Amino acid sequence: MTPIDPAGKLPRHLLGALFYSWTWRMAWRDSRTQRKRLVIFSLSIVAGIAALVAIHSLKATVESGIATQAKALLGSDLQISSRQPFPEEKVKEIAALAQSISRETSVSSMLYFASADSARLVHVRALEGGYPFYGKIETAPSQAWERMQMESGILLEPALLDQFQVKVGDRVKLGSVELPILGTLKKGAPTSGRFSGFSPDVYVRLPDLERAGLLSRSSLATYRLHLKLDERITKKSGLDAQPAAAREIRTRFNDSHWQFETPESRRNSLGDSLDNFQQFLGILALVALTLGAIGVAGAIHAHVSRRVPTVAILRCLGCPGNLAFGIYLAQAIALGLLGAVAGAALGIALHSAVITLLRESLPIAVNAIPSAVVVLETTAAGFIVCCGFALMPLFRVRDISPAATLRQTASRSPGARLRTGIIFGLLAAMLTLLGAMGGGSWSRSLMLTGALAVAFLILAGIAAALIVVTRRVIRPSWPYVVRQGISNLYRPQNQTLLFLLSLGLGTFLLLTVLLIRNSLFERIRVADPASSPSLYLVDVQPDQLDGVRAVLKERHLPELESAPIVTMRIESIKGVPIRELEAAEDETESDGKARFNQSQNKIPKWVLQREYRSSYRNELSATESIVVGQWFSGAADPNGAVPLSLESEIAKDLHVTVGDEMVLDVQGIPIRARIANLRKVDWSRFNLNFFMIFPPGVLESAPGFHVITTRTPGSSGELQRALVTQFPNVSAIDLTLILETVGSILERIGRVIQIMAAFTVVAGIPILVGTLLNGRSQRFRESVLLRTLGASSRQVRRIFLVEYATLGVLSAISGVILAVAANAALALFVFKASPWPDPWLLLAGLATASGLSVAAGVVLSRGVSNHPPLQILRGDQ
Amino acid sequence: MKSFVPAQSPADVHRQGETKAILEIHDLCKTYGDAGHELTVLKAINFTLQTGDTCAIIGPSGSGKTTLLGLCAGLDDATSGSVRLDGTALETLDQDARAALRNRLVGFVFQSFQLIPTLTAIENVLVPLELRGESGRRKDAVDILKRVGLGDRLEHYPLQLSGGEQQRVALARAFVHPPKILFADEPTGNLDAETSAPIVEMLFELNRESGTALVLVTHDLGLAVRARRVVKMRAGMIVSEESHDAH
């Protein structure tokens, strides 16, 4: 115990008070009759921190999984891709710079299973050399991969064997060659897709792929060089310097057709693919924490209000202000810690459940047990925020005058307003910090905290206005119960502000979560397969068009759409060569600001580097609409810039609009194009859509292929077999499988969104109810007095109903309006989804919030009837 | 009855004629409200109380008795004037320093008892000692509770005690470390005559034994006349004062 001199020198500073054993002893004693009530305080923290821990852990787990497996994800230090074969002399030069080099050629093709008389689209990968340099290909039998390096054969995914009832040793037909199945893959080489591809990988030797005759100039073949870099280059400045190593090789082999990928860029692209999902999680975390904080502030406010007489007595008996404050802060800290530990445990459990659910959707191995550091950091941060919100009402303890023992006065100190302002500022800063930790963007986090602050101020303003208005409009001619109920809205110790801030803010936050969840669902919902094409026939050469159409006609299958496709890359935008734009982007990336700037004013790298499969036609499709400019009119001027129709979102990414010029590299030939219009495209439909569309008369002579879509009533197996026999280069992509795959991934993500949103709502509603019930002591006493004076139970109940219904409906309406505004802003600026809310959801939100309030009123009024007045007047309740 | 006071009590000092002022009030004024809406509840009060002396303040409701008591104990700030408690001017102290002074010098008994509801009787009595860092004096607390007749109620909470018992706990709390001055605001105001009598006896007995000065605010003239001095207030002013030998 701190030494105290007999003159009574008690700790006068808060820190000293917290290290004074009596403070904690007194805190324990004081909680004796309040423990059940204080559970609400702990529950608020449990709910807030559980959501926070689960959400932050989920994000950290995915990121850490990606980071630690970045090299294994790529399998090399540097990967160079091209749609054209690499010139041999360049390969030799690159090989001289690398420790090891491996070649890969991949192509999509149909694989024919003779024994089952069926075919399946597969992604054929022909590897030569020691790739993957990091990670290992695992097969069954275990020596199958080594065996394939020495003899002809093919390795398949086990599912294919099951699907077509074949076994190791059976023969399959790839293009024009027949190959024996040497084994199945347990773990393949790293793939470049964000999520594993829609068609299964199969592995063959490079000579076998060449023999199969699948490689033609305009086919969809991709050529890759995988490099294991010399230690000297790799270790220049660690993993983060991989882009520098890539630039070094790129500078020497200056060819804009080549794409370079490093473990770092692979990690980034994977991280981005989860961005929307993570943004939603970030918002959920903020909502959960804010709801928890509302609960904390409400519970502590009610607790301190009940403790005014005790504090006044302690002050009379010589207790310094900070020591009294310390008692209640100690309670808040102890309960907060308990709540935080329980919340962290619940958060870990939630995280593990979500990871178990998502595991199959993620392209990386992730650990169901979250990082201890993340859990500790998040728990600590959440605990500090919750305690911060508890401080606001707790500070009132310091202002309680000892004179309250004589008269009920608890004056407010002159500095209280300034202090409140400072605490609000600190809380906003803490929320922003946590938001940035969760969402990854300071600006977005600041925007969310700012929106919360604005909502808070609006609701406080509505409360103040309600107090003024009700005082003025109330008339003596009104029925007594109505007058009494409405008067409770402005009388001393009214609950108007408490209701607006808790129920209004709660309705706003929870409804916003549900509305955003709906928007995300709407956005990821796949179009109804019944009205979409179910089969894409890709890589149809111009001289094969009639033949393929005839195959369809023989089987009475419709040709839904047909489009010519020419591949191209961007060479310059508004006169700035693409290399300069990429260099600027690389510099930003090395500064560690890439993700922030990409969302601001930089052109995303993938947009610059990607290969555009463009088409030409003279009319808009059913899934397109012009948003800026005019559709093509008349023939293109062969000597001027070619008119180009650009998809509106890619135009935003490229920072171009109607009238701007771009130079496009159409397989070695530069074409100058001027943007004639911007199109909005509904990508959720599986129709043939393109980023770039040209008018007829420009690209006809460029090397290309056609895509035809059709719809098969049942299985497309027979059609696929016919096609692979007559046109081995034509790939049939069964969209039913794609729709199922996409649907499965989205369903899992959707399920996680559902779980997290439901958890937030389920955790939030009890907090709100608890907060509403916190104000019951005052109403209890007044109502008992009324009962003592002869009021009937019915009158008391009606008074309660008038007050709680008025507050509930007003809070609900305010919350709903704010939620509609927040949803629109988030949908437009963050999630790029429809800003229009579901009116039924709004009505449900309105009814639920109002109903909660009315229910609270009914519960309280029943309590008054059920308790003997004397018990309450004596202070037992 | 077992004595618990020091060998040389303030009462002994008083009886030996070496008295000194424990409470000195000069031109004390208290006004509530803002400019234009002011309500003056105390006007230029001057008053001195010697160590071990007893004084009753009487007067109609609203005459400023309780306000005066609060200002004397440093529970509230005066608008003007001075209150010196055992020679220390309260207006020069901040709230915490006043609290420390109260803990050292002052005891309270309130009309509504003002026990801490979450503490047992013994814990309530221990609080002033604990605030002095003297947690080990549980025996003294038990002794004084036995003295006021609550030896079998040590672990009872205030709500489990009758009004008279609660006031006796408050009395025990006030005298557990003998204060130099005790302020009592209507100490029998919530009690019937039968319950009041032993409380009042105890109050004056403890005053005699420990030499504590007593300031009683009361409407009860029967109680008031037991004090050596009776001060009558009206409309915020002292209108008369009588002195006689205390019973």
mmCIF file of C-alpha atoms in Angstrom, chain B residues 30-232:
data_model
loop_
_atom_site.group_PDB
_atom_site.id
_atom_site.type_symbol
_atom_site.label_atom_id
_atom_site.label_comp_id
_atom_site.label_asym_id
_atom_site.label_seq_id
_atom_site.Cartn_x
_atom_site.Cartn_y
_atom_site.Cartn_z
ATOM 1 C CA LYS B 30 -23.859 32.853 -0.648
ATOM 2 C CA THR B 31 -25.735 33.732 -3.796
ATOM 3 C CA TYR B 32 -27.166 31.333 -6.365
ATOM 4 C CA GLY B 33 -28.017 32.028 -10.004
ATOM 5 C CA ASP B 34 -26.802 34.363 -12.753
ATOM 6 C CA ALA B 35 -26.728 38.119 -12.819
ATOM 7 C CA GLY B 36 -30.314 39.380 -12.906
ATOM 8 C CA HIS B 37 -31.671 36.117 -11.468
ATOM 9 C CA GLU B 38 -29.744 36.058 -8.239
ATOM 10 C CA LEU B 39 -30.973 34.484 -5.040
ATOM 11 C CA THR B 40 -29.017 35.425 -1.934
ATOM 12 C CA VAL B 41 -29.405 32.707 0.670
ATOM 13 C CA LEU B 42 -26.763 33.842 3.163
ATOM 14 C CA LYS B 43 -25.999 37.469 4.036
ATOM 15 C CA ALA B 44 -22.879 38.539 5.928
ATOM 16 C CA ILE B 45 -22.782 35.766 8.498
ATOM 17 C CA ASN B 46 -20.252 36.146 11.310
ATOM 18 C CA PHE B 47 -19.811 33.365 13.769
ATOM 19 C CA THR B 48 -17.121 31.669 15.866
ATOM 20 C CA LEU B 49 -17.171 28.288 17.604
ATOM 21 C CA GLN B 50 -14.645 27.190 20.185
ATOM 22 C CA THR B 51 -13.096 23.740 20.370
ATOM 23 C CA GLY B 52 -15.413 21.305 22.154
ATOM 24 C CA ASP B 53 -18.321 23.744 22.131
ATOM 25 C CA THR B 54 -21.829 22.861 20.959
ATOM 26 C CA CYS B 55 -24.089 25.005 18.817
ATOM 27 C CA ALA B 56 -27.556 24.479 17.378
ATOM 28 C CA ILE B 57 -28.711 26.408 14.321
ATOM 29 C CA ILE B 58 -32.446 26.763 14.117
ATOM 30 C CA GLY B 59 -34.796 28.621 11.851
ATOM 31 C CA PRO B 60 -37.641 28.122 9.394
ATOM 32 C CA SER B 61 -37.219 26.211 6.128
ATOM 33 C CA GLY B 62 -35.331 28.254 3.562
ATOM 34 C CA SER B 63 -33.592 30.375 6.176
ATOM 35 C CA GLY B 64 -30.135 29.155 5.022
ATOM 36 C CA LYS B 65 -29.283 26.680 7.805
ATOM 37 C CA THR B 66 -28.184 23.796 5.613
ATOM 38 C CA THR B 67 -26.368 26.137 3.236
ATOM 39 C CA LEU B 68 -24.420 27.528 6.169
ATOM 40 C CA LEU B 69 -23.565 24.025 7.343
ATOM 41 C CA GLY B 70 -22.342 23.065 3.887
ATOM 42 C CA LEU B 71 -20.138 26.145 3.631
ATOM 43 C CA CYS B 72 -18.721 25.592 7.141
ATOM 44 C CA ALA B 73 -17.699 22.056 6.158
ATOM 45 C CA GLY B 74 -16.228 23.171 2.833
ATOM 46 C CA LEU B 75 -18.834 21.223 0.877
ATOM 47 C CA ASP B 76 -19.619 24.262 -1.240
ATOM 48 C CA ASP B 77 -17.964 27.542 -2.220
ATOM 49 C CA ALA B 78 -19.012 30.813 -0.608
ATOM 50 C CA THR B 79 -19.747 33.780 -2.856
ATOM 51 C CA SER B 80 -17.782 35.989 -0.486
ATOM 52 C CA GLY B 81 -16.452 35.988 3.033
ATOM 53 C CA SER B 82 -14.240 33.535 4.839
ATOM 54 C CA VAL B 83 -14.516 30.226 6.683
ATOM 55 C CA ARG B 84 -11.572 29.158 8.840
ATOM 56 C CA LEU B 85 -11.606 25.598 10.076
ATOM 57 C CA ASP B 86 -9.055 24.970 12.818
ATOM 58 C CA GLY B 87 -7.209 28.059 11.593
ATOM 59 C CA THR B 88 -7.190 27.084 7.901
ATOM 60 C CA ALA B 89 -9.064 29.366 5.486
ATOM 61 C CA LEU B 90 -11.182 27.023 3.319
ATOM 62 C CA GLU B 91 -11.371 29.487 0.429
ATOM 63 C CA THR B 92 -7.617 29.128 -0.080
ATOM 64 C CA LEU B 93 -7.881 25.376 -0.545
ATOM 65 C CA ASP B 94 -8.875 23.416 -3.597
ATOM 66 C CA GLN B 95 -11.512 20.690 -3.408
ATOM 67 C CA ASP B 96 -9.060 17.914 -2.667
ATOM 68 C CA ALA B 97 -7.292 19.886 0.061
ATOM 69 C CA ARG B 98 -10.666 20.580 1.651
ATOM 70 C CA ALA B 99 -11.483 16.893 1.451
ATOM 71 C CA ALA B 100 -8.210 16.062 3.198
ATOM 72 C CA LEU B 101 -9.000 18.655 5.891
ATOM 73 C CA ARG B 102 -12.468 17.173 6.389
ATOM 74 C CA ASN B 103 -10.996 13.736 6.725
ATOM 75 C CA ARG B 104 -8.655 15.004 9.447
ATOM 76 C CA LEU B 105 -10.990 17.314 11.387
ATOM 77 C CA VAL B 106 -14.632 16.861 10.483
ATOM 78 C CA GLY B 107 -17.377 14.358 11.138
ATOM 79 C CA PHE B 108 -20.853 14.366 9.579
ATOM 80 C CA VAL B 109 -24.268 13.125 10.527
ATOM 81 C CA PHE B 110 -27.028 13.655 7.979
ATOM 82 C CA GLN B 111 -30.788 13.583 8.147
ATOM 83 C CA SER B 112 -30.866 10.869 5.461
ATOM 84 C CA PHE B 113 -27.960 8.986 7.092
ATOM 85 C CA GLN B 114 -25.879 8.929 3.896
ATOM 86 C CA LEU B 115 -24.400 5.506 4.315
ATOM 87 C CA ILE B 116 -22.816 3.885 1.294
ATOM 88 C CA PRO B 117 -25.411 1.287 0.291
ATOM 89 C CA THR B 118 -22.947 -1.223 -1.108
ATOM 90 C CA LEU B 119 -20.866 -1.361 2.082
ATOM 91 C CA THR B 120 -21.706 -3.242 5.260
ATOM 92 C CA ALA B 121 -22.022 -1.390 8.552
ATOM 93 C CA ILE B 122 -18.444 -2.161 9.551
ATOM 94 C CA GLU B 123 -17.134 -1.190 6.110
ATOM 95 C CA ASN B 124 -19.016 2.107 6.259
ATOM 96 C CA VAL B 125 -17.405 2.898 9.580
ATOM 97 C CA LEU B 126 -13.984 1.925 8.292
ATOM 98 C CA VAL B 127 -14.089 4.255 5.281
ATOM 99 C CA PRO B 128 -12.781 7.402 7.061
ATOM 100 C CA LEU B 129 -9.957 5.352 8.581
ATOM 101 C CA GLU B 130 -9.111 3.737 5.270
ATOM 102 C CA LEU B 131 -9.002 7.152 3.665
ATOM 103 C CA ARG B 132 -6.361 8.040 6.270
ATOM 104 C CA GLY B 133 -4.411 4.902 5.393
ATOM 105 C CA GLU B 134 -5.387 3.287 8.701
ATOM 106 C CA SER B 135 -7.059 0.155 7.409
ATOM 107 C CA GLY B 136 -5.695 -1.878 10.313
ATOM 108 C CA ARG B 137 -8.011 -0.227 12.827
ATOM 109 C CA ARG B 138 -10.863 -2.636 12.317
ATOM 110 C CA LYS B 139 -10.971 -3.288 16.073
ATOM 111 C CA ASP B 140 -11.688 0.406 16.729
ATOM 112 C CA ALA B 141 -14.543 0.250 14.212
ATOM 113 C CA VAL B 142 -15.966 -2.869 15.842
ATOM 114 C CA ASP B 143 -15.656 -1.274 19.276
ATOM 115 C CA ILE B 144 -17.541 1.859 18.344
ATOM 116 C CA LEU B 145 -20.269 -0.115 16.583
ATOM 117 C CA LYS B 146 -20.662 -2.191 19.759
ATOM 118 C CA ARG B 147 -20.770 1.057 21.688
ATOM 119 C CA VAL B 148 -23.720 2.316 19.631
ATOM 120 C CA GLY B 149 -25.421 -1.053 20.102
ATOM 121 C CA LEU B 150 -24.770 -2.601 16.706
ATOM 122 C CA GLY B 151 -22.240 -5.256 17.669
ATOM 123 C CA ASP B 152 -24.471 -7.875 16.091
ATOM 124 C CA ARG B 153 -25.066 -5.924 12.928
ATOM 125 C CA LEU B 154 -21.488 -5.524 11.680
ATOM 126 C CA GLU B 155 -21.978 -7.274 8.345
ATOM 127 C CA HIS B 156 -25.418 -5.901 7.599
ATOM 128 C CA TYR B 157 -25.962 -3.606 4.654
ATOM 129 C CA PRO B 158 -27.739 -0.262 5.200
ATOM 130 C CA LEU B 159 -30.907 -1.558 3.539
ATOM 131 C CA GLN B 160 -31.013 -4.353 6.103
ATOM 132 C CA LEU B 161 -31.002 -1.842 8.971
ATOM 133 C CA SER B 162 -33.774 0.316 10.381
ATOM 134 C CA GLY B 163 -33.569 4.113 10.221
ATOM 135 C CA GLY B 164 -32.387 4.359 13.819
ATOM 136 C CA GLU B 165 -29.747 1.701 13.247
ATOM 137 C CA GLN B 166 -28.548 3.437 10.111
ATOM 138 C CA GLN B 167 -28.182 6.706 11.999
ATOM 139 C CA ARG B 168 -26.196 4.917 14.708
ATOM 140 C CA VAL B 169 -23.852 3.547 12.029
ATOM 141 C CA ALA B 170 -23.486 7.112 10.734
ATOM 142 C CA LEU B 171 -22.690 8.248 14.252
ATOM 143 C CA ALA B 172 -20.100 5.504 14.662
ATOM 144 C CA ARG B 173 -18.567 6.518 11.327
ATOM 145 C CA ALA B 174 -18.413 10.156 12.435
ATOM 146 C CA PHE B 175 -16.655 9.325 15.723
ATOM 147 C CA VAL B 176 -14.424 6.425 14.725
ATOM 148 C CA HIS B 177 -11.505 8.800 14.640
ATOM 149 C CA PRO B 178 -12.577 11.537 16.994
ATOM 150 C CA PRO B 179 -13.156 14.639 14.839
ATOM 151 C CA LYS B 180 -12.486 18.146 16.085
ATOM 152 C CA ILE B 181 -15.883 19.254 14.836
ATOM 153 C CA LEU B 182 -19.040 17.395 13.910
ATOM 154 C CA PHE B 183 -21.689 18.817 11.611
ATOM 155 C CA ALA B 184 -25.095 17.285 12.032
ATOM 156 C CA ASP B 185 -27.883 18.161 9.607
ATOM 157 C CA GLU B 186 -31.240 17.294 11.183
ATOM 158 C CA PRO B 187 -29.755 14.146 12.776
ATOM 159 C CA THR B 188 -33.133 13.077 14.121
ATOM 160 C CA GLY B 189 -35.212 14.454 11.280
ATOM 161 C CA ASN B 190 -36.007 11.006 9.875
ATOM 162 C CA LEU B 191 -36.491 9.297 13.218
ATOM 163 C CA ASP B 192 -39.347 9.084 15.693
ATOM 164 C CA ALA B 193 -38.966 10.436 19.205
ATOM 165 C CA GLU B 194 -38.312 7.046 20.743
ATOM 166 C CA THR B 195 -35.552 6.226 18.292
ATOM 167 C CA SER B 196 -34.174 9.754 18.404
ATOM 168 C CA ALA B 197 -33.571 9.880 22.143
ATOM 169 C CA PRO B 198 -30.698 7.378 22.359
ATOM 170 C CA ILE B 199 -29.132 8.875 19.210
ATOM 171 C CA VAL B 200 -29.114 12.325 20.749
ATOM 172 C CA GLU B 201 -27.743 10.931 24.002
ATOM 173 C CA MET B 202 -24.929 9.265 22.135
ATOM 174 C CA LEU B 203 -24.192 12.399 20.150
ATOM 175 C CA PHE B 204 -23.699 14.529 23.255
ATOM 176 C CA GLU B 205 -21.944 11.786 25.136
ATOM 177 C CA LEU B 206 -19.394 11.371 22.402
ATOM 178 C CA ASN B 207 -19.030 15.138 22.262
ATOM 179 C CA ARG B 208 -18.267 15.250 25.938
ATOM 180 C CA GLU B 209 -15.828 12.384 25.872
ATOM 181 C CA SER B 210 -13.875 13.308 22.756
ATOM 182 C CA GLY B 211 -14.134 17.094 23.019
ATOM 183 C CA THR B 212 -15.600 17.359 19.551
ATOM 184 C CA ALA B 213 -17.316 20.625 18.738
ATOM 185 C CA LEU B 214 -20.895 20.102 17.604
ATOM 186 C CA VAL B 215 -22.817 22.089 15.028
ATOM 187 C CA LEU B 216 -26.436 20.941 14.835
ATOM 188 C CA VAL B 217 -28.912 22.109 12.249
ATOM 189 C CA THR B 218 -32.365 21.270 13.485
ATOM 190 C CA HIS B 219 -36.013 22.159 13.666
ATOM 191 C CA ASP B 220 -36.294 20.272 16.911
ATOM 192 C CA LEU B 221 -36.205 22.841 19.709
ATOM 193 C CA GLY B 222 -35.926 20.087 22.274
ATOM 194 C CA LEU B 223 -32.688 19.010 20.658
ATOM 195 C CA ALA B 224 -31.511 22.579 20.090
ATOM 196 C CA VAL B 225 -31.677 23.550 23.741
ATOM 197 C CA ARG B 226 -29.279 20.763 24.627
ATOM 198 C CA ALA B 227 -26.547 22.721 22.825
ATOM 199 C CA ARG B 228 -24.640 25.424 24.759
ATOM 200 C CA ARG B 229 -25.376 27.986 22.072
ATOM 201 C CA VAL B 230 -28.486 28.343 19.947
ATOM 202 C CA VAL B 231 -28.266 30.464 16.808
ATOM 203 C CA LYS B 232 -31.510 31.497 15.144
#
